[in-house]
Amino acid sequence: MRNRVRLNDSLKDSLVQILGDRLDFSTGICERHGKGESHHPVMPPEAVAFVRSTEEVSAIMKLCYEHDCPVVPFGAGTSLEGHVAAVAGGLCIDLSEMGNILEVNDEDLDCRVEAGVTRKQINHHLRDMGLFFPIDPGADASLGGMAATRASGTNAVRYGTMRDNVLGLTVVLPDGEVIRTGGRARKSSAGYDLTRLMVGSEGTLGIITELQLRLYGIPEAISSAVCSFGNLEAAVDAVMLIVQTGIPVARIELLDDVQMDAVNRYSKLNYAVLPTLFFEFHGTPAGVAEQAEQVGEIIKDYGGGDFQWASEQEDRNKLWQARHDAYYASINLRSDCEGWPTDVCVPVSKLSECILETRKLIDEAELVAPIIGHVGDGNFHVLFIVDPENQNEMESAAHVNKAMVDMAIGFGGTCTGEHGIGMGKKKYLIKEHGDNAVAVMRKIKNALDPKGLLNPGKVVPEI
Amino acid sequence: MRNRVRLNDSLKDSLVQILGDRLDFSTGICERHGKGESHHPVMPPEAVAFVRSTEEVSAIMKLCYEHDCPVVPFGAGTSLEGHVAAVAGGLCIDLSEMGNILEVNDEDLDCRVEAGVTRKQINHHLRDMGLFFPIDPGADASLGGMAATRASGTNAVRYGTMRDNVLGLTVVLPDGEVIRTGGRARKSSAGYDLTRLMVGSEGTLGIITELQLRLYGIPEAISSAVCSFGNLEAAVDAVMLIVQTGIPVARIELLDDVQMDAVNRYSKLNYAVLPTLFFEFHGTPAGVAEQAEQVGEIIKDYGGGDFQWASEQEDRNKLWQARHDAYYASINLRSDCEGWPTDVCVPVSKLSECILETRKLIDEAELVAPIIGHVGDGNFHVLFIVDPENQNEMESAAHVNKAMVDMAIGFGGTCTGEHGIGMGKKKYLIKEHGDNAVAVMRKIKNALDPKGLLNPGKVVPEI
């Protein structure tokens, strides 16, 4: 355990001068900021700064740099691998009040937002302009946090992840200096790709305060469908063929029977309690019809049931809300339990083997753990529903988690497709990338944050 | 001018032990390796090492690190901004003999190749498997070099650039250590994005020796078309509307009247000498027909002539060969002259203004300089055809180049969409990204290459 850094009086006074009553020391606020949405223990900061501008973040970072005070950036608090835990104490910078949408350029399909804007907020703002931003982790996360964890979600199979959809960033560095990375051009070969370096760096290299994002026109036609299968293998095999055929499906989501049961109970629905695929097709009316027909043929070959269609927006919203609530639905499966979500991503050809083996491991360990997945990308999640007081259960979950990660890495995949490393997966980083590559990450961290102040204890394992 | 580092006898002996007669000191070979395909002066290395494996590159780098000998990586020698100039002498590592295609995973649409494999070579290999790799700079560049410069080309509007299509890399670091970045999963949130850091780093952070690439199925239907316009403005305005409408065209290329004249002469064709758009549509037969119809409507509104169709592969190849030969065709416009190609990329809404103003500047300066562009991305090129002995002409070209870059940056664009920084655009890097962001690039360079041995004098301007 690290020593926890407390804020000295001089730093406190200077911070109050900037923030006034937006510097909060209360236990409740600090505890709420020391934990994301998962099983990782609460590690509260010493205080929380509710910032309102890049200039404020810069001034605060300058002070913290001077006083060697650790800083943890905080968006909506929906991260899953202990990203916001203040393992070294210090200050939490909460960016949720930086909620301004600064510009929308409909002609160029891009926009500029402050880091605290959430994905639902931006899409609500864009809807009347016929535009949308596709990245949708289940939670209503902040866009700054989504960039920091390289988030993706259900649309990534068609639209990519935060990696692909952030055009540029405003970032406050550990010494308080401000940089702007990227630009509004669709592509550039001008220098090192600092945007992509910051995306996925989980607040360990800089604090993202603004984002330039790529937008998309809302497709002329959208159609969603649900289809259940007799067994998990058939469902996943159908997905593999759909992806390999190159049909440009916008969303392909798998929910296993355990998850469907949870969704039915939580969202008061009555889907069959069977492995189920959720689809969405985007395009022109003719294009959507063609995609649906191609997918329908493949599904039939794998014994999938008839599509249940949802073409009206209201029905589609209900369907996808059920999918996005999957995590909360799962936690509801057992009372007084917590969710321990984990995810891996593998080459699509290995998906079936990997999911089936994982399901077997879960069942052998007698754990309650639905599997859901953004299977079009080869990405799937296990949601362990665990009693944190039950040491056996926690160890079993850790064991299955490790086995699943080892298997994914063995297949050329990754220990996390979209949740990030945080604290929870640091131990797998070297296994995935090797000592030399992690040493390069450490050199970059030391070069940009020589005092180790930014989100200490995350991503890069200590030597 | 830097001091040129010569290879000392001890280093020479050790290199010969590894390479035998694949270490070449001849003037002809060294000069050929000291210049790309543009106006930048020849700066030959002291010797060229023709390497055949990652292990050889690693062993050579270890020696060069020990002896403080600068190293310039070399692929096909087709770069345009002086990337391969050995400004500090030392050793050139030529990777063109690393030409093995190591694996193709058709089920997962990816492959692994050595860095010397060229884009034509990989596509020739893939054709019978129904797959292709879409990134196509005009030249038959090596894939390692294409990754190093973050290349793109005509297909980028639909398929992205090297940034989007490199899944992982094997890289030899300045001290000879080897790292593998990325993996075979379609997405990952596991740690800093070293793949994207290396892509576009122009051989200044590491030497790329192998690449894992994303592949695509050859579309069921492909159709190309050519269409000319009465003036440049109408052609570019049509492009802007096509892009903004979100029609998923695979290629949209602009050739201005000067370029069409050059293409006609060089490729023995008889297109109208007018601003012309080259299109390609990829998809299902119905999808391609639908896209072509949507584009046709827009073109009609802007007074474009009838599409000239090329649906047969042979006709399409001829059409795109003419497009890819544009640079060589342009150089042929004047005898004893050299090409000075430059490129910028701007938000699509600014494309018309930027191209028209650039054309005006060229005409006012009385330069011979066709404009061509990957206009679907907002990216366009000016090919100055200049007499390097004529100082006035060189100064005029430099002046237009600077004005065009300033304009692009002023519009939120970039000083280079796909050619890279090399030596030629170093002076614009700070203007585009600011002092603080370039300082971060410098910190990364110093952290990874503290002796400054890798491709010195490129990308990051000295303090």
Short mmCIF file of C-alpha atoms in Angstrom, two decimals, chain A:
data_model
loop_
_atom_site.label_atom_id
_atom_site.label_comp_id
_atom_site.label_asym_id
_atom_site.label_seq_id
_atom_site.Cartn_x
_atom_site.Cartn_y
_atom_site.Cartn_z
CA MET A 1 0.00 0.00 0.00
CA ARG A 2 1.26 3.42 -0.94
CA ASN A 3 1.56 6.30 1.48
CA ARG A 4 -1.48 8.49 1.15
CA VAL A 5 -0.68 12.11 0.39
CA ARG A 6 -2.70 14.65 2.34
CA LEU A 7 -3.25 18.18 1.10
CA ASN A 8 -1.03 20.59 3.07
CA ASP A 9 -2.44 23.90 4.29
CA SER A 10 -0.66 26.00 1.72
CA LEU A 11 -2.03 23.87 -1.14
CA LYS A 12 -5.51 23.88 0.41
CA ASP A 13 -5.49 27.67 0.67
CA SER A 14 -4.39 28.08 -2.93
CA LEU A 15 -6.99 25.61 -4.17
CA VAL A 16 -9.77 27.37 -2.23
CA GLN A 17 -8.73 30.64 -3.87
CA ILE A 18 -9.41 29.07 -7.25
CA LEU A 19 -12.41 26.90 -6.40
CA GLY A 20 -14.14 28.44 -3.38
CA ASP A 21 -16.81 26.01 -2.21
CA ARG A 22 -16.20 23.80 -5.24
CA LEU A 23 -13.40 22.17 -3.24
CA ASP A 24 -15.10 19.47 -1.20
CA PHE A 25 -13.57 17.56 1.72
CA SER A 26 -16.74 15.79 2.91
CA THR A 27 -16.50 12.06 3.53
CA GLY A 28 -19.55 11.24 1.42
CA ILE A 29 -18.30 13.08 -1.64
CA CYS A 30 -14.77 11.72 -1.27
CA GLU A 31 -16.01 8.13 -0.92
CA ARG A 32 -18.31 8.44 -3.91
CA HIS A 33 -15.28 9.58 -5.94
CA GLY A 34 -13.06 6.70 -4.80
CA LYS A 35 -14.94 3.92 -6.56
CA GLY A 36 -16.33 3.16 -10.02
CA GLU A 37 -19.15 0.74 -10.86
CA SER A 38 -17.52 -2.52 -9.85
CA HIS A 39 -16.13 -4.69 -7.10
CA HIS A 40 -12.92 -2.72 -6.50
CA PRO A 41 -12.72 -1.33 -2.96
CA VAL A 42 -13.38 2.34 -2.22
CA MET A 43 -10.21 4.43 -2.04
CA PRO A 44 -11.32 8.00 -1.47
CA PRO A 45 -9.23 11.05 -2.34
CA GLU A 46 -8.51 13.67 0.34
CA ALA A 47 -10.66 16.21 -1.47
CA VAL A 48 -12.63 16.68 -4.67
CA ALA A 49 -12.26 19.71 -6.97
CA PHE A 50 -15.33 20.42 -9.10
CA VAL A 51 -13.71 22.24 -12.02
CA ARG A 52 -15.36 24.34 -14.71
CA SER A 53 -12.66 25.12 -17.28
CA THR A 54 -9.38 24.00 -18.81
CA GLU A 55 -7.78 27.06 -17.22
CA GLU A 56 -8.89 25.92 -13.77
CA VAL A 57 -7.55 22.42 -14.34
CA SER A 58 -4.27 23.93 -15.52
CA ALA A 59 -3.98 26.22 -12.47
CA ILE A 60 -4.82 23.33 -10.12
CA MET A 61 -2.32 20.99 -11.77
CA LYS A 62 0.40 23.66 -11.47
CA LEU A 63 -0.26 23.82 -7.73
CA CYS A 64 -0.38 20.05 -7.29
CA TYR A 65 2.85 19.73 -9.26
CA GLU A 66 4.52 22.27 -7.01
CA HIS A 67 3.26 20.46 -3.88
CA ASP A 68 3.83 16.89 -5.20
CA CYS A 69 0.16 16.12 -4.73
CA PRO A 70 -1.30 13.14 -6.64
CA VAL A 71 -4.32 13.84 -8.85
CA VAL A 72 -7.05 11.47 -10.07
CA PRO A 73 -9.29 12.73 -12.91
CA PHE A 74 -12.97 11.77 -12.58
CA GLY A 75 -15.76 11.90 -15.18
CA ALA A 76 -19.03 10.09 -14.47
CA GLY A 77 -17.53 7.45 -12.18
CA THR A 78 -18.70 4.56 -14.35
CA SER A 79 -15.34 2.87 -14.92
CA LEU A 80 -14.96 -0.80 -14.12
CA GLU A 81 -11.35 -1.62 -13.26
CA GLY A 82 -10.74 0.68 -10.29
CA HIS A 83 -9.58 3.59 -12.47
CA VAL A 84 -10.72 6.30 -10.06
CA ALA A 85 -9.41 4.77 -6.83
CA ALA A 86 -7.18 7.31 -5.10
CA VAL A 87 -4.53 4.77 -4.12
CA ALA A 88 -2.12 7.52 -3.12
CA GLY A 89 -4.67 9.93 -1.70
CA GLY A 90 -4.36 13.47 -2.99
CA LEU A 91 -6.91 15.37 -5.04
CA CYS A 92 -9.70 14.14 -7.30
CA ILE A 93 -10.51 16.49 -10.18
CA ASP A 94 -14.17 15.99 -11.06
CA LEU A 95 -14.89 17.23 -14.60
CA SER A 96 -18.64 16.58 -14.59
CA GLU A 97 -19.42 20.30 -14.44
CA MET A 98 -17.49 20.84 -17.68
CA GLY A 99 -20.64 20.02 -19.61
CA ASN A 100 -20.64 22.52 -22.47
CA ILE A 101 -21.02 21.52 -26.09
CA LEU A 102 -18.70 24.09 -27.64
CA GLU A 103 -19.43 23.69 -31.33
CA VAL A 104 -21.09 21.35 -33.81
CA ASN A 105 -19.91 21.52 -37.42
CA ASP A 106 -22.64 19.72 -39.28
CA GLU A 107 -20.97 20.28 -42.65
CA ASP A 108 -17.82 18.49 -41.49
CA LEU A 109 -19.48 15.97 -39.20
CA ASP A 110 -17.48 16.93 -36.14
CA CYS A 111 -18.02 18.65 -32.82
CA ARG A 112 -16.06 20.02 -29.87
CA VAL A 113 -17.21 19.30 -26.33
CA GLU A 114 -15.98 19.69 -22.79
CA ALA A 115 -14.87 16.48 -21.13
CA GLY A 116 -17.83 16.22 -18.76
CA VAL A 117 -20.43 15.99 -21.53
CA THR A 118 -21.96 12.49 -21.47
CA ARG A 119 -22.76 10.30 -24.44
CA LYS A 120 -26.51 10.68 -23.91
CA GLN A 121 -26.17 14.46 -23.59
CA ILE A 122 -24.32 14.84 -26.88
CA ASN A 123 -26.75 12.58 -28.70
CA HIS A 124 -29.74 14.42 -27.28
CA HIS A 125 -28.18 17.66 -28.55
CA LEU A 126 -27.42 16.22 -31.99
CA ARG A 127 -30.68 14.42 -32.68
CA ASP A 128 -32.54 17.35 -34.23
CA MET A 129 -29.59 18.01 -36.53
CA GLY A 130 -29.82 14.47 -37.92
CA LEU A 131 -26.44 13.54 -36.44
CA PHE A 132 -25.19 11.11 -33.81
CA PHE A 133 -22.06 10.00 -31.97
CA PRO A 134 -21.95 6.20 -32.07
CA ILE A 135 -19.80 5.13 -29.13
CA ASP A 136 -22.04 3.74 -26.41
CA PRO A 137 -20.65 1.92 -23.41
CA GLY A 138 -23.65 0.75 -21.40
CA ALA A 139 -23.37 3.50 -18.80
CA ASP A 140 -24.00 7.18 -19.52
CA ALA A 141 -20.27 7.83 -19.24
CA SER A 142 -18.56 11.17 -19.79
CA LEU A 143 -16.87 11.59 -23.16
CA GLY A 144 -13.60 12.51 -21.44
CA GLY A 145 -13.69 9.29 -19.46
CA MET A 146 -14.62 7.32 -22.55
CA ALA A 147 -11.57 8.69 -24.35
CA ALA A 148 -9.38 7.98 -21.34
CA THR A 149 -10.39 4.30 -21.27
CA ARG A 150 -10.59 3.89 -25.06
CA ALA A 151 -14.24 2.89 -24.67
CA SER A 152 -16.35 1.32 -27.37
CA GLY A 153 -19.69 -0.48 -27.01
CA THR A 154 -22.32 -1.92 -29.28
CA ASN A 155 -21.72 0.16 -32.42
CA ALA A 156 -17.96 -0.43 -32.63
CA VAL A 157 -18.22 -3.23 -35.17
CA ARG A 158 -19.44 -0.66 -37.69
CA TYR A 159 -18.17 2.71 -36.40
CA GLY A 160 -14.98 1.88 -34.49
CA THR A 161 -14.06 2.83 -30.94
CA MET A 162 -12.98 6.06 -29.20
CA ARG A 163 -9.60 5.44 -30.85
CA ASP A 164 -11.17 5.99 -34.24
CA ASN A 165 -13.63 8.74 -33.37
CA VAL A 166 -11.58 11.25 -31.42
CA LEU A 167 -10.11 13.79 -33.85
CA GLY A 168 -8.27 15.81 -31.25
CA LEU A 169 -8.00 16.61 -27.57
CA THR A 170 -7.20 19.39 -25.16
CA VAL A 171 -5.06 17.92 -22.42
CA VAL A 172 -3.62 19.37 -19.22
CA LEU A 173 -0.18 17.91 -18.54
CA PRO A 174 1.15 17.02 -15.07
CA ASP A 175 2.97 20.36 -14.79
CA GLY A 176 -0.17 22.28 -15.72
CA GLU A 177 0.82 23.07 -19.30
CA VAL A 178 -1.98 22.67 -21.85
CA ILE A 179 -1.67 20.96 -25.22
CA ARG A 180 -4.07 20.60 -28.11
CA THR A 181 -3.59 17.42 -30.10
CA GLY A 182 -4.94 16.45 -33.52
CA GLY A 183 -7.18 18.80 -35.43
CA ARG A 184 -10.28 18.87 -37.59
CA ALA A 185 -8.78 17.22 -40.68
CA ARG A 186 -9.93 13.64 -41.27
CA LYS A 187 -6.35 12.44 -41.45
CA SER A 188 -2.87 13.78 -40.87
CA SER A 189 0.73 12.59 -41.07
CA ALA A 190 2.04 15.52 -39.05
CA GLY A 191 4.11 14.21 -36.17
CA TYR A 192 3.61 11.70 -33.38
CA ASP A 193 0.01 10.71 -32.78
CA LEU A 194 -0.46 12.32 -29.37
CA THR A 195 -4.24 11.96 -29.67
CA ARG A 196 -4.01 8.17 -29.82
CA LEU A 197 -1.38 8.19 -27.05
CA MET A 198 -3.76 10.05 -24.73
CA VAL A 199 -6.79 7.94 -25.74
CA GLY A 200 -6.58 4.89 -23.48
CA SER A 201 -3.97 6.35 -21.13
CA GLU A 202 -6.55 6.37 -18.31
CA GLY A 203 -5.59 9.74 -16.88
CA THR A 204 -1.98 8.70 -16.25
CA LEU A 205 -0.38 11.02 -18.86
CA GLY A 206 -2.66 14.03 -18.85
CA ILE A 207 -6.15 15.25 -17.99
CA ILE A 208 -8.47 15.44 -20.98
CA THR A 209 -10.55 18.62 -20.74
CA GLU A 210 -11.98 18.97 -24.27
CA LEU A 211 -12.58 16.64 -27.21
CA GLN A 212 -13.04 17.10 -30.94
CA LEU A 213 -15.24 14.19 -32.04
CA ARG A 214 -16.24 12.67 -35.32
CA LEU A 215 -19.98 12.54 -35.95
CA TYR A 216 -22.20 10.57 -38.30
CA GLY A 217 -25.46 11.29 -40.06
CA ILE A 218 -28.36 9.34 -38.58
CA PRO A 219 -28.92 6.62 -41.19
CA GLU A 220 -31.91 6.96 -43.44
CA ALA A 221 -33.12 3.54 -42.32
CA ILE A 222 -32.49 1.70 -39.06
CA SER A 223 -33.86 -1.67 -38.15
CA SER A 224 -33.26 -3.84 -35.10
CA ALA A 225 -33.94 -7.50 -34.58
CA VAL A 226 -33.63 -10.16 -31.92
CA CYS A 227 -33.06 -13.84 -32.62
CA SER A 228 -32.57 -16.77 -30.22
CA PHE A 229 -30.62 -20.00 -30.71
CA GLY A 230 -30.80 -23.49 -29.26
CA ASN A 231 -27.28 -23.26 -27.90
CA LEU A 232 -24.42 -20.83 -27.42
CA GLU A 233 -22.19 -22.44 -30.02
CA ALA A 234 -24.70 -21.99 -32.84
CA ALA A 235 -25.20 -18.32 -31.93
CA VAL A 236 -21.49 -17.56 -31.90
CA ASP A 237 -20.77 -19.55 -35.05
CA ALA A 238 -23.46 -17.57 -36.85
CA VAL A 239 -21.80 -14.34 -35.73
CA MET A 240 -18.41 -15.50 -36.98
CA LEU A 241 -19.80 -16.19 -40.44
CA ILE A 242 -21.68 -12.87 -40.57
CA VAL A 243 -18.48 -10.99 -39.73
CA GLN A 244 -16.35 -13.01 -42.11
CA THR A 245 -18.87 -12.40 -44.90
CA GLY A 246 -18.28 -8.69 -44.42
CA ILE A 247 -21.93 -7.70 -44.00
CA PRO A 248 -21.73 -4.17 -42.56
CA VAL A 249 -24.03 -4.78 -39.57
CA ALA A 250 -24.06 -1.85 -37.15
CA ARG A 251 -24.54 -3.90 -33.99
CA ILE A 252 -24.25 -7.64 -33.21
CA GLU A 253 -24.71 -8.37 -29.53
CA LEU A 254 -24.77 -11.72 -27.79
CA LEU A 255 -26.60 -12.33 -24.52
CA ASP A 256 -26.42 -15.82 -23.09
CA ASP A 257 -29.34 -17.58 -21.41
CA VAL A 258 -28.33 -16.42 -17.93
CA GLN A 259 -28.22 -12.83 -19.15
CA MET A 260 -31.55 -13.11 -20.96
CA ASP A 261 -33.14 -14.34 -17.77
CA ALA A 262 -31.71 -11.36 -15.90
CA VAL A 263 -32.86 -8.92 -18.58
CA ASN A 264 -36.39 -10.34 -18.59
CA ARG A 265 -36.67 -9.91 -14.83
CA TYR A 266 -35.11 -6.46 -14.65
CA SER A 267 -36.75 -4.90 -17.72
CA LYS A 268 -40.06 -6.79 -17.42
CA LEU A 269 -39.69 -8.46 -20.81
CA ASN A 270 -40.49 -11.96 -21.93
CA TYR A 271 -37.77 -13.02 -24.34
CA ALA A 272 -36.97 -16.73 -24.59
CA VAL A 273 -34.36 -17.70 -21.99
CA LEU A 274 -31.91 -18.85 -24.65
CA PRO A 275 -28.64 -17.55 -26.13
CA THR A 276 -29.79 -14.56 -28.13
CA LEU A 277 -28.36 -12.17 -30.71
CA PHE A 278 -29.43 -8.54 -30.91
CA PHE A 279 -28.85 -6.94 -34.33
CA GLU A 280 -29.07 -3.48 -35.77
CA PHE A 281 -28.84 -2.55 -39.44
CA HIS A 282 -28.04 0.97 -40.67
CA GLY A 283 -28.21 2.29 -44.22
CA THR A 284 -30.56 3.15 -47.00
CA PRO A 285 -33.91 1.34 -46.92
CA ALA A 286 -32.72 -1.02 -49.67
CA GLY A 287 -29.33 -1.53 -48.00
CA VAL A 288 -30.89 -2.39 -44.65
CA ALA A 289 -33.26 -4.86 -46.30
CA GLU A 290 -30.36 -6.48 -48.14
CA GLN A 291 -28.21 -6.78 -45.00
CA ALA A 292 -31.11 -8.23 -43.03
CA GLU A 293 -31.76 -10.79 -45.76
CA GLN A 294 -28.09 -11.85 -45.89
CA VAL A 295 -27.96 -12.16 -42.10
CA GLY A 296 -31.30 -14.00 -42.08
CA GLU A 297 -29.92 -16.67 -44.43
CA ILE A 298 -26.91 -17.31 -42.21
CA ILE A 299 -29.00 -17.43 -39.06
CA LYS A 300 -31.33 -19.98 -40.60
CA ASP A 301 -28.33 -22.20 -41.38
CA TYR A 302 -27.39 -22.18 -37.70
CA GLY A 303 -30.88 -22.97 -36.49
CA GLY A 304 -31.66 -19.50 -35.22
CA GLY A 305 -35.31 -18.70 -34.55
CA ASP A 306 -37.24 -16.09 -36.53
CA PHE A 307 -36.16 -12.49 -36.26
CA GLN A 308 -38.31 -10.40 -33.94
CA TRP A 309 -38.21 -7.02 -35.64
CA ALA A 310 -38.22 -3.56 -34.11
CA SER A 311 -38.29 -0.91 -36.81
CA GLU A 312 -40.02 1.86 -34.88
CA GLN A 313 -37.73 4.07 -32.80
CA GLU A 314 -39.70 3.46 -29.62
CA ASP A 315 -39.43 -0.33 -29.95
CA ARG A 316 -35.74 -0.07 -30.82
CA ASN A 317 -35.06 2.13 -27.82
CA LYS A 318 -36.76 -0.41 -25.56
CA LEU A 319 -34.72 -3.24 -27.04
CA TRP A 320 -31.39 -1.46 -26.69
CA GLN A 321 -32.24 -0.10 -23.27
CA ALA A 322 -32.66 -3.71 -22.18
CA ARG A 323 -29.24 -4.48 -23.65
CA HIS A 324 -27.62 -1.46 -22.01
CA ASP A 325 -29.21 -2.33 -18.66
CA ALA A 326 -27.70 -5.82 -18.83
CA TYR A 327 -25.10 -4.99 -16.18
CA TYR A 328 -27.62 -3.57 -13.75
CA ALA A 329 -29.99 -6.43 -14.52
CA SER A 330 -27.26 -8.93 -13.68
CA ILE A 331 -26.41 -7.33 -10.36
CA ASN A 332 -30.07 -7.74 -9.49
CA LEU A 333 -29.78 -11.52 -9.89
CA ARG A 334 -28.47 -11.81 -6.32
CA SER A 335 -29.17 -9.50 -3.40
CA ASP A 336 -26.34 -7.94 -1.40
CA CYS A 337 -23.90 -8.79 -4.13
CA GLU A 338 -21.64 -6.71 -6.33
CA GLY A 339 -20.82 -6.88 -10.02
CA TRP A 340 -17.34 -7.80 -11.16
CA PRO A 341 -17.41 -7.20 -14.87
CA THR A 342 -14.47 -8.35 -16.96
CA ASP A 343 -13.91 -8.39 -20.69
CA VAL A 344 -11.54 -9.85 -23.25
CA CYS A 345 -11.33 -9.56 -27.03
CA VAL A 346 -10.05 -12.25 -29.41
CA PRO A 347 -9.75 -12.79 -33.15
CA VAL A 348 -13.25 -13.61 -34.36
CA SER A 349 -12.27 -17.14 -35.43
CA LYS A 350 -11.46 -17.95 -31.78
CA LEU A 351 -14.64 -16.47 -30.36
CA SER A 352 -16.68 -19.63 -30.21
CA GLU A 353 -13.94 -21.65 -28.50
CA CYS A 354 -13.22 -18.85 -26.07
CA ILE A 355 -16.83 -18.20 -25.06
CA LEU A 356 -17.71 -21.88 -24.70
CA GLU A 357 -14.65 -22.61 -22.59
CA THR A 358 -15.38 -19.58 -20.42
CA ARG A 359 -19.00 -20.68 -19.91
CA LYS A 360 -17.67 -24.10 -18.87
CA LEU A 361 -15.24 -22.59 -16.37
CA ILE A 362 -17.99 -20.45 -14.85
CA ASP A 363 -20.34 -23.40 -14.51
CA GLU A 364 -17.65 -25.62 -13.01
CA ALA A 365 -16.90 -22.91 -10.45
CA GLU A 366 -20.64 -22.66 -9.70
CA LEU A 367 -20.58 -18.90 -10.12
CA VAL A 368 -23.46 -16.67 -11.17
CA ALA A 369 -22.02 -14.91 -14.20
CA PRO A 370 -23.89 -13.98 -17.37
CA ILE A 371 -21.92 -13.63 -20.60
CA ILE A 372 -22.69 -10.80 -22.95
CA GLY A 373 -20.65 -9.56 -25.82
CA HIS A 374 -20.02 -7.13 -28.60
CA VAL A 375 -19.37 -10.28 -30.54
CA GLY A 376 -18.97 -8.64 -33.94
CA ASP A 377 -15.63 -7.36 -32.65
CA GLY A 378 -14.67 -10.62 -30.94
CA ASN A 379 -15.25 -8.87 -27.61
CA PHE A 380 -17.20 -10.42 -24.74
CA HIS A 381 -17.88 -9.72 -21.10
CA VAL A 382 -18.41 -11.91 -18.08
CA LEU A 383 -20.35 -10.31 -15.25
CA PHE A 384 -19.45 -12.13 -12.08
CA ILE A 385 -22.15 -11.48 -9.50
CA VAL A 386 -20.26 -11.97 -6.28
CA ASP A 387 -20.52 -11.50 -2.56
CA PRO A 388 -17.38 -9.49 -1.73
CA GLU A 389 -17.44 -10.92 1.81
CA ASN A 390 -17.25 -14.49 0.50
CA GLN A 391 -13.55 -15.12 0.01
CA ASN A 392 -14.02 -18.44 -1.75
CA GLU A 393 -16.32 -16.90 -4.27
CA MET A 394 -13.98 -13.98 -4.91
CA GLU A 395 -11.10 -16.39 -5.43
CA SER A 396 -13.15 -18.50 -7.83
CA ALA A 397 -14.05 -15.44 -9.85
CA ALA A 398 -10.40 -14.34 -9.90
CA HIS A 399 -9.44 -17.81 -11.08
CA VAL A 400 -11.96 -17.84 -13.96
CA ASN A 401 -10.99 -14.28 -14.86
CA LYS A 402 -7.34 -15.23 -15.09
CA ALA A 403 -8.05 -18.37 -17.11
CA MET A 404 -10.17 -16.38 -19.54
CA VAL A 405 -7.53 -13.67 -19.93
CA ASP A 406 -4.76 -16.24 -20.42
CA MET A 407 -6.83 -17.96 -23.08
CA ALA A 408 -7.56 -14.66 -24.89
CA ILE A 409 -3.90 -13.65 -24.89
CA GLY A 410 -2.95 -17.15 -26.06
CA PHE A 411 -5.22 -16.63 -29.07
CA GLY A 412 -3.50 -13.35 -29.98
CA GLY A 413 -6.23 -11.35 -28.26
CA THR A 414 -6.23 -8.85 -25.43
CA CYS A 415 -6.90 -8.89 -21.68
CA THR A 416 -9.43 -6.10 -22.13
CA GLY A 417 -11.33 -5.04 -25.23
CA GLU A 418 -12.87 -1.91 -23.78
CA HIS A 419 -12.85 -1.68 -19.97
CA GLY A 420 -9.20 -0.72 -19.63
CA ILE A 421 -6.41 -1.76 -17.29
CA GLY A 422 -6.99 0.42 -14.23
CA MET A 423 -5.86 -1.48 -11.16
CA GLY A 424 -7.65 -4.72 -11.99
CA LYS A 425 -5.70 -5.81 -15.06
CA LYS A 426 -2.24 -4.36 -14.43
CA LYS A 427 -1.01 -7.86 -13.70
CA TYR A 428 -1.88 -8.97 -17.23
CA LEU A 429 -0.23 -6.13 -19.12
CA ILE A 430 3.23 -7.71 -19.28
CA LYS A 431 1.79 -11.08 -20.21
CA GLU A 432 0.00 -9.46 -23.15
CA HIS A 433 2.63 -7.04 -24.41
CA GLY A 434 5.91 -8.41 -23.01
CA ASP A 435 8.49 -6.83 -20.73
CA ASN A 436 10.07 -4.69 -23.43
CA ALA A 437 6.85 -3.08 -24.61
CA VAL A 438 5.73 -2.37 -21.05
CA ALA A 439 9.18 -0.86 -20.42
CA VAL A 440 8.49 1.53 -23.32
CA MET A 441 5.15 2.46 -21.73
CA ARG A 442 6.99 3.12 -18.46
CA LYS A 443 9.54 5.35 -20.24
CA ILE A 444 6.71 7.37 -21.74
CA LYS A 445 4.99 7.66 -18.36
CA ASN A 446 8.24 8.80 -16.71
CA ALA A 447 9.00 11.27 -19.51
CA LEU A 448 5.58 12.91 -19.36
CA ASP A 449 4.90 12.58 -15.63
CA PRO A 450 8.31 12.40 -13.94
CA LYS A 451 6.85 12.95 -10.47
CA GLY A 452 4.28 10.18 -10.97
CA LEU A 453 1.42 12.44 -9.89
CA LEU A 454 -1.26 11.56 -12.42
CA ASN A 455 -3.56 8.70 -11.43
CA PRO A 456 -0.82 6.77 -9.64
CA GLY A 457 -1.00 3.00 -9.44
CA LYS A 458 -2.89 2.57 -12.72
CA VAL A 459 -2.08 0.99 -16.12
CA VAL A 460 1.71 0.57 -16.00
CA PRO A 461 2.91 -1.94 -13.39
CA GLU A 462 5.68 -0.78 -11.08
CA ILE A 463 9.08 -2.43 -11.50
#
